[in-house]
Short mmCIF file of C-alpha atoms in Angstrom, two decimals:
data_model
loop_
_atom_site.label_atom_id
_atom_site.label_comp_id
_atom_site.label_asym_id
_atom_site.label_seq_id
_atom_site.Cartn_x
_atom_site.Cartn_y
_atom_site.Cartn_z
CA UNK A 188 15.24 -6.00 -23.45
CA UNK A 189 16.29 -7.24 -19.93
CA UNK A 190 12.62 -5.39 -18.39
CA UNK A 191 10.45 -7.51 -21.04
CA UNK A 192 12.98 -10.78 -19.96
CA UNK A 193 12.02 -10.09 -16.65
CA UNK A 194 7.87 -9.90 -17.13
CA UNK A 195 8.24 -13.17 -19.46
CA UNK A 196 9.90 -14.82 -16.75
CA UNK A 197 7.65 -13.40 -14.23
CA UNK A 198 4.30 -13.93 -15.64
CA UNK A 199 5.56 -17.53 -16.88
CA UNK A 200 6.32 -18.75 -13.55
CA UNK A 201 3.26 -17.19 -12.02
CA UNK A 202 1.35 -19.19 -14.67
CA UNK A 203 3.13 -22.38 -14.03
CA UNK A 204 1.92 -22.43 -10.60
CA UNK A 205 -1.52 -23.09 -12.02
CA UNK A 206 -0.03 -26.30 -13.11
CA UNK A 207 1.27 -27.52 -10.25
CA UNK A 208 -0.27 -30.94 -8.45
CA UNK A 209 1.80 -30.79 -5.47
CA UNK A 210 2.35 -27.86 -2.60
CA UNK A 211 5.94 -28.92 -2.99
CA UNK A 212 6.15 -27.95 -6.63
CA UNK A 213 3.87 -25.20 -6.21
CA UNK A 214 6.58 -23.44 -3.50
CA UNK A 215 9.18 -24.43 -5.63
CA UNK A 216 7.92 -22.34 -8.68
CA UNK A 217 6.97 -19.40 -6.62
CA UNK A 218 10.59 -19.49 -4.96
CA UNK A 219 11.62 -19.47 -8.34
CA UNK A 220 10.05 -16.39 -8.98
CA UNK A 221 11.35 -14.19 -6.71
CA UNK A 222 14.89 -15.59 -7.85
CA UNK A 223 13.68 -13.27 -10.86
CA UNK A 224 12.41 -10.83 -8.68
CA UNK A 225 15.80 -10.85 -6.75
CA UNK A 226 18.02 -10.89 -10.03
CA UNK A 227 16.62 -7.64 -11.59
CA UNK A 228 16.77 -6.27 -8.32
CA UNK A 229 20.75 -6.82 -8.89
CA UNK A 230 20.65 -5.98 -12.41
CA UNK A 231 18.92 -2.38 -11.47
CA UNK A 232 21.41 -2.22 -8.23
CA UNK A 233 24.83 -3.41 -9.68
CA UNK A 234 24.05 -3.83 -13.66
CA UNK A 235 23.49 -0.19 -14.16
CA UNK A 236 19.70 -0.47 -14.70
CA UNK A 237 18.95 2.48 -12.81
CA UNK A 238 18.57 5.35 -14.95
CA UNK A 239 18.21 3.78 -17.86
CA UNK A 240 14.83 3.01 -20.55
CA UNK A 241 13.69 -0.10 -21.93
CA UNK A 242 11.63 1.12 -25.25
CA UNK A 243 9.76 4.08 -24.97
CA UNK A 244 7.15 2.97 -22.33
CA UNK A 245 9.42 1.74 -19.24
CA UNK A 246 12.55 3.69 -17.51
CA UNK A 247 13.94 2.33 -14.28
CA UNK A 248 14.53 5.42 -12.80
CA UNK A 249 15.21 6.42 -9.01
CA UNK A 250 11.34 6.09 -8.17
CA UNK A 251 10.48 2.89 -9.29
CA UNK A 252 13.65 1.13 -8.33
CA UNK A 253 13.02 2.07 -4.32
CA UNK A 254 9.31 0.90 -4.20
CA UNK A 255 10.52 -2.04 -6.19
CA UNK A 256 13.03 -2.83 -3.83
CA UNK A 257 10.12 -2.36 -1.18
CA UNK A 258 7.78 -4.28 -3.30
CA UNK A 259 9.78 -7.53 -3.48
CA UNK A 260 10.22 -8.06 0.48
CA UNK A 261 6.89 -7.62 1.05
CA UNK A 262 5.66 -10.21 -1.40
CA UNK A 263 7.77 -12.46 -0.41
CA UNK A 264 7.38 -12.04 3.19
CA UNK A 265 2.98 -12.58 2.04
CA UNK A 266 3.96 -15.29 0.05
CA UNK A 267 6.09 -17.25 3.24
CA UNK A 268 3.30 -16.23 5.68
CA UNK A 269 0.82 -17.59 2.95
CA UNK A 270 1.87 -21.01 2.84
CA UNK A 271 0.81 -21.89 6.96
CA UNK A 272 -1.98 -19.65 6.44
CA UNK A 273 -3.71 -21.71 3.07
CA UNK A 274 -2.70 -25.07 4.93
CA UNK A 275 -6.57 -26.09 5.10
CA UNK A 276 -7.62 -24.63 1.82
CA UNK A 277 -8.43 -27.25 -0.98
CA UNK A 278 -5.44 -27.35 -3.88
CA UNK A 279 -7.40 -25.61 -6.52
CA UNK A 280 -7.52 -22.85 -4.35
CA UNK A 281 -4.29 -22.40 -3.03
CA UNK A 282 -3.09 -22.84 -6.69
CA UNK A 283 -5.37 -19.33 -7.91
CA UNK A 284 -4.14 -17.62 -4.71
CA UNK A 285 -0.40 -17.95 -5.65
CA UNK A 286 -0.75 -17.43 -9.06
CA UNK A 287 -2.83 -14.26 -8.38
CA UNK A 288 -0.10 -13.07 -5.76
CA UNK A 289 2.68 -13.61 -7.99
CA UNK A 290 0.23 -11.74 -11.42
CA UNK A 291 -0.06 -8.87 -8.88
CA UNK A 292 3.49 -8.35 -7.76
CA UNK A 293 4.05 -8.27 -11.65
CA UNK A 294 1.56 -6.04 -12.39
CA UNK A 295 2.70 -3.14 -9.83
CA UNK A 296 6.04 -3.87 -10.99
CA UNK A 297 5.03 -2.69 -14.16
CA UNK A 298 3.35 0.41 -12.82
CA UNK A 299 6.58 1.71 -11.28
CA UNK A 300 8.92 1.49 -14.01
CA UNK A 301 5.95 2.79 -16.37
CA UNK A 302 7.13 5.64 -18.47
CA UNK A 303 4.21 6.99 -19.84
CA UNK A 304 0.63 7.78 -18.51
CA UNK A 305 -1.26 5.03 -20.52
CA UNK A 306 1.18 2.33 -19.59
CA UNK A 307 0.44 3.00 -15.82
CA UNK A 308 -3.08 3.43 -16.22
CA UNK A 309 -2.74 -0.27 -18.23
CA UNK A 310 -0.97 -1.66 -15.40
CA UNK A 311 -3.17 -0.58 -12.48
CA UNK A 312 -6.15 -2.01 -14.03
CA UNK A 313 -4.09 -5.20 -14.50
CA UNK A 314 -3.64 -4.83 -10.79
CA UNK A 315 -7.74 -4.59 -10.16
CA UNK A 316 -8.27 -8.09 -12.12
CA UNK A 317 -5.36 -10.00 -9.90
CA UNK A 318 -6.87 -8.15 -7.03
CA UNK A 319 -10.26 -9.48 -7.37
CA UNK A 320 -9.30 -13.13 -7.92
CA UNK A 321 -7.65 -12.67 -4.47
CA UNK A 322 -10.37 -10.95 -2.65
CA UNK A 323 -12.18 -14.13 -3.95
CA UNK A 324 -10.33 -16.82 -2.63
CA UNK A 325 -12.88 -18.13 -0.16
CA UNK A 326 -15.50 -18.53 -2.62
CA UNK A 327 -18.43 -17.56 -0.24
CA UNK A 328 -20.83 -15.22 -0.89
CA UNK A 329 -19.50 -12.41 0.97
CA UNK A 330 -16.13 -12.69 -1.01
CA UNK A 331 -18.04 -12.70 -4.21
CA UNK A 332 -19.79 -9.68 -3.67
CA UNK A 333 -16.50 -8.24 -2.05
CA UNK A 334 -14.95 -8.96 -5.48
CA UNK A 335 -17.32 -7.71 -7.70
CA UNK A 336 -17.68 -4.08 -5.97
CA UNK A 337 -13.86 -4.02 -6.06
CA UNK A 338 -13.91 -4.61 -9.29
CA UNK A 339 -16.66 -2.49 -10.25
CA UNK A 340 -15.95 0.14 -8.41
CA UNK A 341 -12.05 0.08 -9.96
CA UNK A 342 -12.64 -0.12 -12.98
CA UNK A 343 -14.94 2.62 -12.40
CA UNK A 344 -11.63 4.78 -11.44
CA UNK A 345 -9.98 3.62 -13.69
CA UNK A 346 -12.06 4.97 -16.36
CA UNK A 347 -12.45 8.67 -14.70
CA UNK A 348 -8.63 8.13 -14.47
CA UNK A 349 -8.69 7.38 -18.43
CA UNK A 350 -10.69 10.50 -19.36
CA UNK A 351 -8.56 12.63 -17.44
CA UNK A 352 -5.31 11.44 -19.81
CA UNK A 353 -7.72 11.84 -22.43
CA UNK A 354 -8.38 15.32 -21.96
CA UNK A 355 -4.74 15.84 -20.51
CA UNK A 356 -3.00 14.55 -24.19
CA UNK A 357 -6.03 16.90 -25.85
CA UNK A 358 -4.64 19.76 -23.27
CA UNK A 359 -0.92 19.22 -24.31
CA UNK A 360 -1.44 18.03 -28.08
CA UNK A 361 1.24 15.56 -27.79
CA UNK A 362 1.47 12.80 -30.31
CA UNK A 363 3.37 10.62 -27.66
CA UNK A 364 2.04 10.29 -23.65
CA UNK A 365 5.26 9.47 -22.29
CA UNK A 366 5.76 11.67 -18.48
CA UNK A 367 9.07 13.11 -20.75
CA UNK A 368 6.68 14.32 -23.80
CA UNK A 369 3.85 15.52 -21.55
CA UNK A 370 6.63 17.19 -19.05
CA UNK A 371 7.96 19.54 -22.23
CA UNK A 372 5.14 20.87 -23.58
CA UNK A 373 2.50 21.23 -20.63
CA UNK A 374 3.27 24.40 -19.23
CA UNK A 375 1.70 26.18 -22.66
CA UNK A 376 -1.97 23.79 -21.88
CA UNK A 377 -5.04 25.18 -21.01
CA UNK A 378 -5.27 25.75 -17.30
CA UNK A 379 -9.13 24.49 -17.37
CA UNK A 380 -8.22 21.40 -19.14
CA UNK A 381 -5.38 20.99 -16.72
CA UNK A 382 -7.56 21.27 -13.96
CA UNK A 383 -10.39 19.07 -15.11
CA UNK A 384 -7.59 16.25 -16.23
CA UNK A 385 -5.94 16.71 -13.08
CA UNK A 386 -9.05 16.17 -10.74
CA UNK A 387 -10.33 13.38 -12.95
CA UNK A 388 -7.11 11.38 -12.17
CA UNK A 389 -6.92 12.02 -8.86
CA UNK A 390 -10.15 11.01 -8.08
CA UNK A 391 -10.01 7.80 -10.49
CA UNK A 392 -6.48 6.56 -8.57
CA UNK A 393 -7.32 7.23 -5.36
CA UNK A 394 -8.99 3.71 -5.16
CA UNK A 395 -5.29 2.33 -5.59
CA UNK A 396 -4.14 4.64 -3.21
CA UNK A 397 -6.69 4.52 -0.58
CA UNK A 398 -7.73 8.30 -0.38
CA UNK A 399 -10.73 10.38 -0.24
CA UNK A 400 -13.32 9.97 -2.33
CA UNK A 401 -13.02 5.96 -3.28
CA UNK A 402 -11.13 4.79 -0.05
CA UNK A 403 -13.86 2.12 0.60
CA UNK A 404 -13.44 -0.23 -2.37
CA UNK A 405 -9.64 -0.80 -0.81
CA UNK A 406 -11.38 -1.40 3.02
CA UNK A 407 -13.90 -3.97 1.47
CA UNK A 408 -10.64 -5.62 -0.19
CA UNK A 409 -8.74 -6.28 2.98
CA UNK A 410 -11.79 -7.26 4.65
CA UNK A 411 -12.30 -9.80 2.24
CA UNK A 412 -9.05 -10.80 0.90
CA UNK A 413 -6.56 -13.61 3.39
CA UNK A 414 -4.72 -11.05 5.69
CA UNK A 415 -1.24 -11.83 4.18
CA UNK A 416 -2.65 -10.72 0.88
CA UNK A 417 -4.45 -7.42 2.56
CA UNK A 418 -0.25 -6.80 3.49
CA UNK A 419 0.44 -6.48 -0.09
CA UNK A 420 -2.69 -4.22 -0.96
CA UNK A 421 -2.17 -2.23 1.71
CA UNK A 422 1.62 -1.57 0.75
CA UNK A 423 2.58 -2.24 -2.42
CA UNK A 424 -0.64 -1.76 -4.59
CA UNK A 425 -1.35 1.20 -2.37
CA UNK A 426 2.33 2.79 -3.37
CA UNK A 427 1.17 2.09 -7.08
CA UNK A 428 -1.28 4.75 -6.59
CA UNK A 429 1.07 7.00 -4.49
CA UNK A 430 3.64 6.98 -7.14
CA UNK A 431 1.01 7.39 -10.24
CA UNK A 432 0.04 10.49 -8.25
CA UNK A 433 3.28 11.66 -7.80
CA UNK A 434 4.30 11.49 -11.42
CA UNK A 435 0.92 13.37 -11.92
CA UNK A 436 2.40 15.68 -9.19
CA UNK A 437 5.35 16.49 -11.01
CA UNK A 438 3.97 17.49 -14.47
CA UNK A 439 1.70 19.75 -12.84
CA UNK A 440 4.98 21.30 -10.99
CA UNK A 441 5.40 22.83 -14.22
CA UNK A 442 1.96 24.42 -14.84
CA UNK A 443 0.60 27.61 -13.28
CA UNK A 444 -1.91 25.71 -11.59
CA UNK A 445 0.34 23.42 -9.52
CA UNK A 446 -0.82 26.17 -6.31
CA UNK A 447 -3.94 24.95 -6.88
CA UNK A 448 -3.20 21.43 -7.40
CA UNK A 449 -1.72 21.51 -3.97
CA UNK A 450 -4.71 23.24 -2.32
CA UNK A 451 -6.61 20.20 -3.78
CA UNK A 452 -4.49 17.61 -2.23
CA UNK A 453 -4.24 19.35 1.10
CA UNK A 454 -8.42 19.30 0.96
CA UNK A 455 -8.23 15.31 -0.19
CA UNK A 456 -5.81 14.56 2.52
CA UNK A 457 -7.76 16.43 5.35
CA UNK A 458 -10.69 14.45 4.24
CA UNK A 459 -8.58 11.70 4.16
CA UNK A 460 -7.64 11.80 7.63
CA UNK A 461 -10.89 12.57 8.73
CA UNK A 462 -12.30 9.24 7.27
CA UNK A 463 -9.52 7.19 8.82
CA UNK A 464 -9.83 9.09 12.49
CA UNK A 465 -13.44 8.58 12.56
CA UNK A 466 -14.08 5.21 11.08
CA UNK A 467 -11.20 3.64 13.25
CA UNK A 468 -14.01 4.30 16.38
CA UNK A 469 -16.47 3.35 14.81
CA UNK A 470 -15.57 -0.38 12.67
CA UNK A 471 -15.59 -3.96 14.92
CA UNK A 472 -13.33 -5.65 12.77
CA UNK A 473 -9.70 -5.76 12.77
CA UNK A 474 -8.74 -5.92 9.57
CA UNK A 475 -10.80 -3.14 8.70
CA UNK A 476 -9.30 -1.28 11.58
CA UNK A 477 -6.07 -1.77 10.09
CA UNK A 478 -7.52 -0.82 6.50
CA UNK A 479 -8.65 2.63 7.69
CA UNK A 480 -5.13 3.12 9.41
CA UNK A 481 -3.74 3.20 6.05
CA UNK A 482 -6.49 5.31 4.77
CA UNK A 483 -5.30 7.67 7.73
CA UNK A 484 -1.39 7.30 6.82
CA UNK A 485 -2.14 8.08 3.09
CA UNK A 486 -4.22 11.02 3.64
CA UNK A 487 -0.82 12.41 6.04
CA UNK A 488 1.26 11.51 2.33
CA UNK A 489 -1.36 13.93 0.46
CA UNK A 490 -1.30 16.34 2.96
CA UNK A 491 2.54 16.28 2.62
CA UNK A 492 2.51 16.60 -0.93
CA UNK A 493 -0.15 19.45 -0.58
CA UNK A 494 2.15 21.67 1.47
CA UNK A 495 5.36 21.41 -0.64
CA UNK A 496 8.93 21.89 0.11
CA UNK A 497 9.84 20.04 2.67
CA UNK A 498 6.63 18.31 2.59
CA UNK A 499 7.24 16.24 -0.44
CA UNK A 500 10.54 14.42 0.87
CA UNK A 501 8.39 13.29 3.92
CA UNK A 502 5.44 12.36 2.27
CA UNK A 503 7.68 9.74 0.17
CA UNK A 504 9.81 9.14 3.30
CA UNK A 505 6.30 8.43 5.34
CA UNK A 506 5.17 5.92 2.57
CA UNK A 507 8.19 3.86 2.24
CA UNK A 508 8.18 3.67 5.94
CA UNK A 509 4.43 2.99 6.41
CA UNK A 510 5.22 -0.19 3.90
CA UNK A 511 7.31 -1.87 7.14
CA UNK A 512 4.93 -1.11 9.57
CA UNK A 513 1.36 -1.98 7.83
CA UNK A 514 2.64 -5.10 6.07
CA UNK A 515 4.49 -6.32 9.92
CA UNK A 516 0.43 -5.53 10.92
CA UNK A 517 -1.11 -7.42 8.69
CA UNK A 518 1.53 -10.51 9.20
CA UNK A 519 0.56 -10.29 12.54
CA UNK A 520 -3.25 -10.13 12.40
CA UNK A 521 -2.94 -13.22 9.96
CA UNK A 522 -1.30 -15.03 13.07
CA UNK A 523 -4.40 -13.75 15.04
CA UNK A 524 -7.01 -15.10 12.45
CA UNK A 525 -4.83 -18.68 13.06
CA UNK A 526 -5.57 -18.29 16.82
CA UNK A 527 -8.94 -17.11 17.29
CA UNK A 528 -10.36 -18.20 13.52
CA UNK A 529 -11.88 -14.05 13.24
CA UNK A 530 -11.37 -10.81 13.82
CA UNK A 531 -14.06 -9.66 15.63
CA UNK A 532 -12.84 -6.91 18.09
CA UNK A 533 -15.51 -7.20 20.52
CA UNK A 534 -15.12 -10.66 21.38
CA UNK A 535 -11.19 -11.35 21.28
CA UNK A 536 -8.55 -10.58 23.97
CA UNK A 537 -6.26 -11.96 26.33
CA UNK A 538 -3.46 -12.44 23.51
CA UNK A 539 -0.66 -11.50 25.60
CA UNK A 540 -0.80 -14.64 27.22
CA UNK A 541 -1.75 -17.15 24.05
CA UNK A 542 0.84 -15.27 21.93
CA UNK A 543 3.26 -13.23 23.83
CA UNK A 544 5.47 -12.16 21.05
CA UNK A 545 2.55 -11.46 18.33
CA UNK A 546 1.28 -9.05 21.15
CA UNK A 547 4.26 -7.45 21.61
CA UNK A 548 4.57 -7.24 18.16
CA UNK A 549 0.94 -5.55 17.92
CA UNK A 550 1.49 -3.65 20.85
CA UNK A 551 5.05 -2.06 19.39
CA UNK A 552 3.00 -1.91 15.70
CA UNK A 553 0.74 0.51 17.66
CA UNK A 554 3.53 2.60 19.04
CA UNK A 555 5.19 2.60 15.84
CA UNK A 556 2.22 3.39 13.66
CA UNK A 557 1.14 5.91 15.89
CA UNK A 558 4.36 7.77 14.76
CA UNK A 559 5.85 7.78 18.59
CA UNK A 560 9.67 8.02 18.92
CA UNK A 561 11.76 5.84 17.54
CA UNK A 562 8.63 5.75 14.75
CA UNK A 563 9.99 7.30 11.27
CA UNK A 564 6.57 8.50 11.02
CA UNK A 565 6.94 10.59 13.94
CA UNK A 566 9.83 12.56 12.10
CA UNK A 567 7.83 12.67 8.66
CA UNK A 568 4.64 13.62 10.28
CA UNK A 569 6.96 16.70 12.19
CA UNK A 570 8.43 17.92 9.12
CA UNK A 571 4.83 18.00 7.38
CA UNK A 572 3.83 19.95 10.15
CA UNK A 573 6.48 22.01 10.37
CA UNK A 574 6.47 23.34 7.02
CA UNK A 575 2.52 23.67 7.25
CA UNK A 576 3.88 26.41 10.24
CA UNK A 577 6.31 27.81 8.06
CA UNK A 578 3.92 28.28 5.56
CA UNK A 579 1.11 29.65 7.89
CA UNK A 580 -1.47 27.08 7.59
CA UNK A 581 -2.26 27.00 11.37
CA UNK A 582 -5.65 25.57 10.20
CA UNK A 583 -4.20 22.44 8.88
CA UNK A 584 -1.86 22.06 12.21
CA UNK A 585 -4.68 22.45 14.62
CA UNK A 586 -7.10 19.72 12.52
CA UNK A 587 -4.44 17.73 12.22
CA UNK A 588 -3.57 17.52 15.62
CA UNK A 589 -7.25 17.04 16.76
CA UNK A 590 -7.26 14.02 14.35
CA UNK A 591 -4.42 12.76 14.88
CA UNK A 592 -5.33 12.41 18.53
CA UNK A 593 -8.26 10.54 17.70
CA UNK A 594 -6.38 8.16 15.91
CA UNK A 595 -3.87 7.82 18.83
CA UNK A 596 -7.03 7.28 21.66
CA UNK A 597 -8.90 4.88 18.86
CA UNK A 598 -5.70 2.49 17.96
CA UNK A 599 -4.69 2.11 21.86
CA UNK A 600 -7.86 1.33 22.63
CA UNK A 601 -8.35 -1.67 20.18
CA UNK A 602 -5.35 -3.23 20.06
CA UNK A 603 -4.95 -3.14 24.20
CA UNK A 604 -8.28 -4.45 23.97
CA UNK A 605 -7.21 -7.87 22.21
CA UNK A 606 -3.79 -8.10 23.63
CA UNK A 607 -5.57 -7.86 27.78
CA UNK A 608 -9.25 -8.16 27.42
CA UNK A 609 -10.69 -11.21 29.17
CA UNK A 610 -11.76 -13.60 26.09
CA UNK A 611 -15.74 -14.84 25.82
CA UNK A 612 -16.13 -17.85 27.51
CA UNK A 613 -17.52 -19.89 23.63
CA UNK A 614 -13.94 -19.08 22.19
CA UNK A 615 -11.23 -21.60 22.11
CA UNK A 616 -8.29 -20.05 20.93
CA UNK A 617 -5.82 -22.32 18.81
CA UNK A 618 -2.00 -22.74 19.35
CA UNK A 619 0.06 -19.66 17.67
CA UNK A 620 2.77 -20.09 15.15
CA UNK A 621 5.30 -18.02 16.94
CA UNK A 622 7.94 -18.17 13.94
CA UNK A 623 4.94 -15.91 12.26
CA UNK A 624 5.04 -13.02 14.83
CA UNK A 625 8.77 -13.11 14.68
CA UNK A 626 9.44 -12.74 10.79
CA UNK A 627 6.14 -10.39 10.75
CA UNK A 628 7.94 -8.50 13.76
CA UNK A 629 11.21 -8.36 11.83
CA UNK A 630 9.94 -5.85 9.48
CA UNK A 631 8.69 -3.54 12.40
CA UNK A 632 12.68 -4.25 13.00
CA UNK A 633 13.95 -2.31 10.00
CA UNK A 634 11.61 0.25 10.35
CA UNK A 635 12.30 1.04 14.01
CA UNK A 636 15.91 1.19 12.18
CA UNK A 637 14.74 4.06 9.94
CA UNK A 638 13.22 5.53 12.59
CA UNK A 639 16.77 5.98 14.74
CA UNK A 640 19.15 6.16 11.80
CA UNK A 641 18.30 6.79 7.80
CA UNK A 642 21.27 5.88 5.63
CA UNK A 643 22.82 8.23 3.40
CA UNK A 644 21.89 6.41 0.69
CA UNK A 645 18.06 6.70 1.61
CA UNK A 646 18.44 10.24 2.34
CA UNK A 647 20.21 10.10 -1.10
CA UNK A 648 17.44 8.41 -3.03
CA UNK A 649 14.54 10.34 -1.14
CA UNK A 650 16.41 13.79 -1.86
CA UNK A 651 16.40 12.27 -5.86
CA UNK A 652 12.71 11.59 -6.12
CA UNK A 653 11.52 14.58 -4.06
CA UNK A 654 13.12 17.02 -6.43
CA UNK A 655 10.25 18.93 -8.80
#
């Protein structure tokens, strides 16, 4: 009962900032809303909501209580950074954008807590239309056709996605689709069926995840999309898709083909991380730099997923860290958009000295991303490839050490590039909001934290959703 309170409340307040005349009142109702967001966060916390099932299509459990937790400071960090950034944008506008923010925090909210495969599958195409609206928001032509691919191409995943439950409740015979149902009975399916469902979902979420083979329509989003917004695709919508997968993940721990399953991901991964090392040469933009970053950084997750044991605690420990460090990015590159009014990597530079603090917090972004000490990537990216040694899979070390360093000489490159690179001489750079870079570098802050020290709590919570 308390679940549906909250999406009433939720999708009520969302919708009242439709209504809003003022910016006041508008900021006002979506400060009301995360008073919601922060009050179930108590209520799953402190109420004994964890663990517990609202109905037979929702149950808070361990998973979708931590990237809630994540979810909610991220939105509400895009939603502060959103307000300075819409300043010049007319009313109508700004009042869509907010709405749509708010709709899509909702919406991946949903897709946690989601109990049962059609449920998520509603949810993340609830996520695609809130998406779109987004990408949108400048009403130009590029921005249209930005939105209709990503909604095209989606929904397109979406429905591969649909066919694969399809043929996974014709595999299992069950009259119900809840994970619980599915979980009892699938280890007596046909393997063929399995296998067909199985790739058929992958392949159909991996444009909410950002992996190998629809990776692109999430780029063209963030292109297109305000950069505080890209944050929250690039984090929370993107761990929508990571935890789908892993629910996927651990039904097919049950089967006889979860070897195989594995052998896929490691392959989707790879591919994965080959996308992100190459294109991160090769793209002029920065927000599409930062895009195939997380391309990169979700192909590592797969990978981690693909080699097991071990593997699977740091590919969840990997994505709740990469939320931190891609959202304090994007923050930042909003900032940068303020200053130099584009992202164009061959013509801006010289940051350090308009902004020294949003370059330092780019500049420790790169070392942190990078997964360099104190990074928490660094130690999830070790234990992936220490249990690919353990495991023998010298061919995955060596490629993903070759790409890896690609991805290290790319990302120096660029971002050194617009933090000490003489500017061209028609530029005019603005005046930076340094309060921006701060609060966007205060969430490199935490994870630098869980890069020195993970609490026992974490280590609790990570040990929890990691177990098969």
């Amino acid at each position: 009962m308390i679940f549906y309170l909250y999406l009433a409340l939720s999708v009520t307040t969302a919708s009242a900032v439709l209504l809003s005349r003022g910016r006041r009142t508008m900021h006002a109702i979506g400060s009301l809303f995360y008073v919601v967001q922060a009050l179930f966060a108590a209520w799953l916390l402190f109420g004994g909501g964890s663990g517990t099932s609202a109905g037979t299509i929702f149950a808070f459990d361990t998973t979708g209580t931590l990237f809630f937790l994540l979810l909610v400071i991220v939105s509400f960090w895009v939603f502060t950074h959103s307000e300075p950034y819409l300043s010049e944008c007319a009313p109508t506008q700004t009042r869509s954008y907010f709405s749509l923010l708010l709709l899509l925090t909702t919406a991946i909210t949903g897709a946690y807590f989601a109990s049962n495969l059609a449920v998520t599958w509603i949810f993340l195409e609830a996520t695609t239309l809130c998406s779109g609206g987004i990408i949108y928001h400048r009403r130009t032509a590029q921005t249209l056709e930005a939105a209709w691919k990503y909604v095209f191409v989606c929904s397109t995943g979406i429905a591969m996605a649909y066919l694969g439950i399809l043929l996974l409740a014709g595999a299992t015979r069950c009259e119900s689709l809840s994970y619980d149902t599915v979980a009892n009975v699938i280890a007596q399916s046909n393997p063929l069926y399995l296998k067909t469902a199985c790739l058929l979902i992958l392949c159909g979420y991996s444009c909410k995840m950002e992996l190998f083979p629809l990776y692109t329509v999430g780029v063209d989003a963030n292109f297109a999309a305000p950069s505080p917004a890209s944050a929250l695709i690039s984090t929370g919508l993107v761990n929508a898709g990571f935890v789908a997968l892993l629910r996927l993940y651990r039904l097919m721990a049950r089967t006889e083909i979860f070897p195989w399953v594995r052998s896929v991901l490691l392959v989707v991964g790879v591919l994965s991380l080959l996308v992100g090392a190459l294109f991160l040469r090769r793209t002029n933009n920065y927000k599409r730099f930062l895009s195939y970053s997380t391309v990169e950084n979700m192909g590592i997750a797969a990978i981690g997923l693909g080699v097991g044991g071990v593997g699977v605690w740091a590919a969840v420990f990997h994505v709740v860290c990469h939320t931190f460090i891609k959202s304090s990015l994007f923050l930042q590159m909003a900032v940068v958009r303020q200053v130099y009014n584009g992202y164009r990597i061959n013509r801006l530079g010289d940051y350090i000295r308009i902004n020294r603090i949003g370059a330092i917090g780019l500049l420790a972004g790169m070392v942190v991303v990078l997964a360099f000490p104190p990074s928490p990537l660094f130690l999830s990216e070790l234990m992936i490839l220490g249990e690919a040694i353990a495991a023998g899979k010298w061919w995955l070390v060596g490629t993903m050490l070759l790409l890896l360093c690609i991805v290290i000489y790319s990302f120096c490159l660029r971002v050194l590039r617009l933090c000490y690179q003489p500017n061209q001489d028609e530029l005019h750079p603005s005046k930076a909001d340094r309060a921006l870079s701060w609060s966007a570098l205060s969430l490199l802050f935490v994870a630098m934290i869980l890069g020195l020290w993970q609490p026992a709590v974490l280590r609790d919570i990570i040990d929890r959703i990691a177990t098969l």
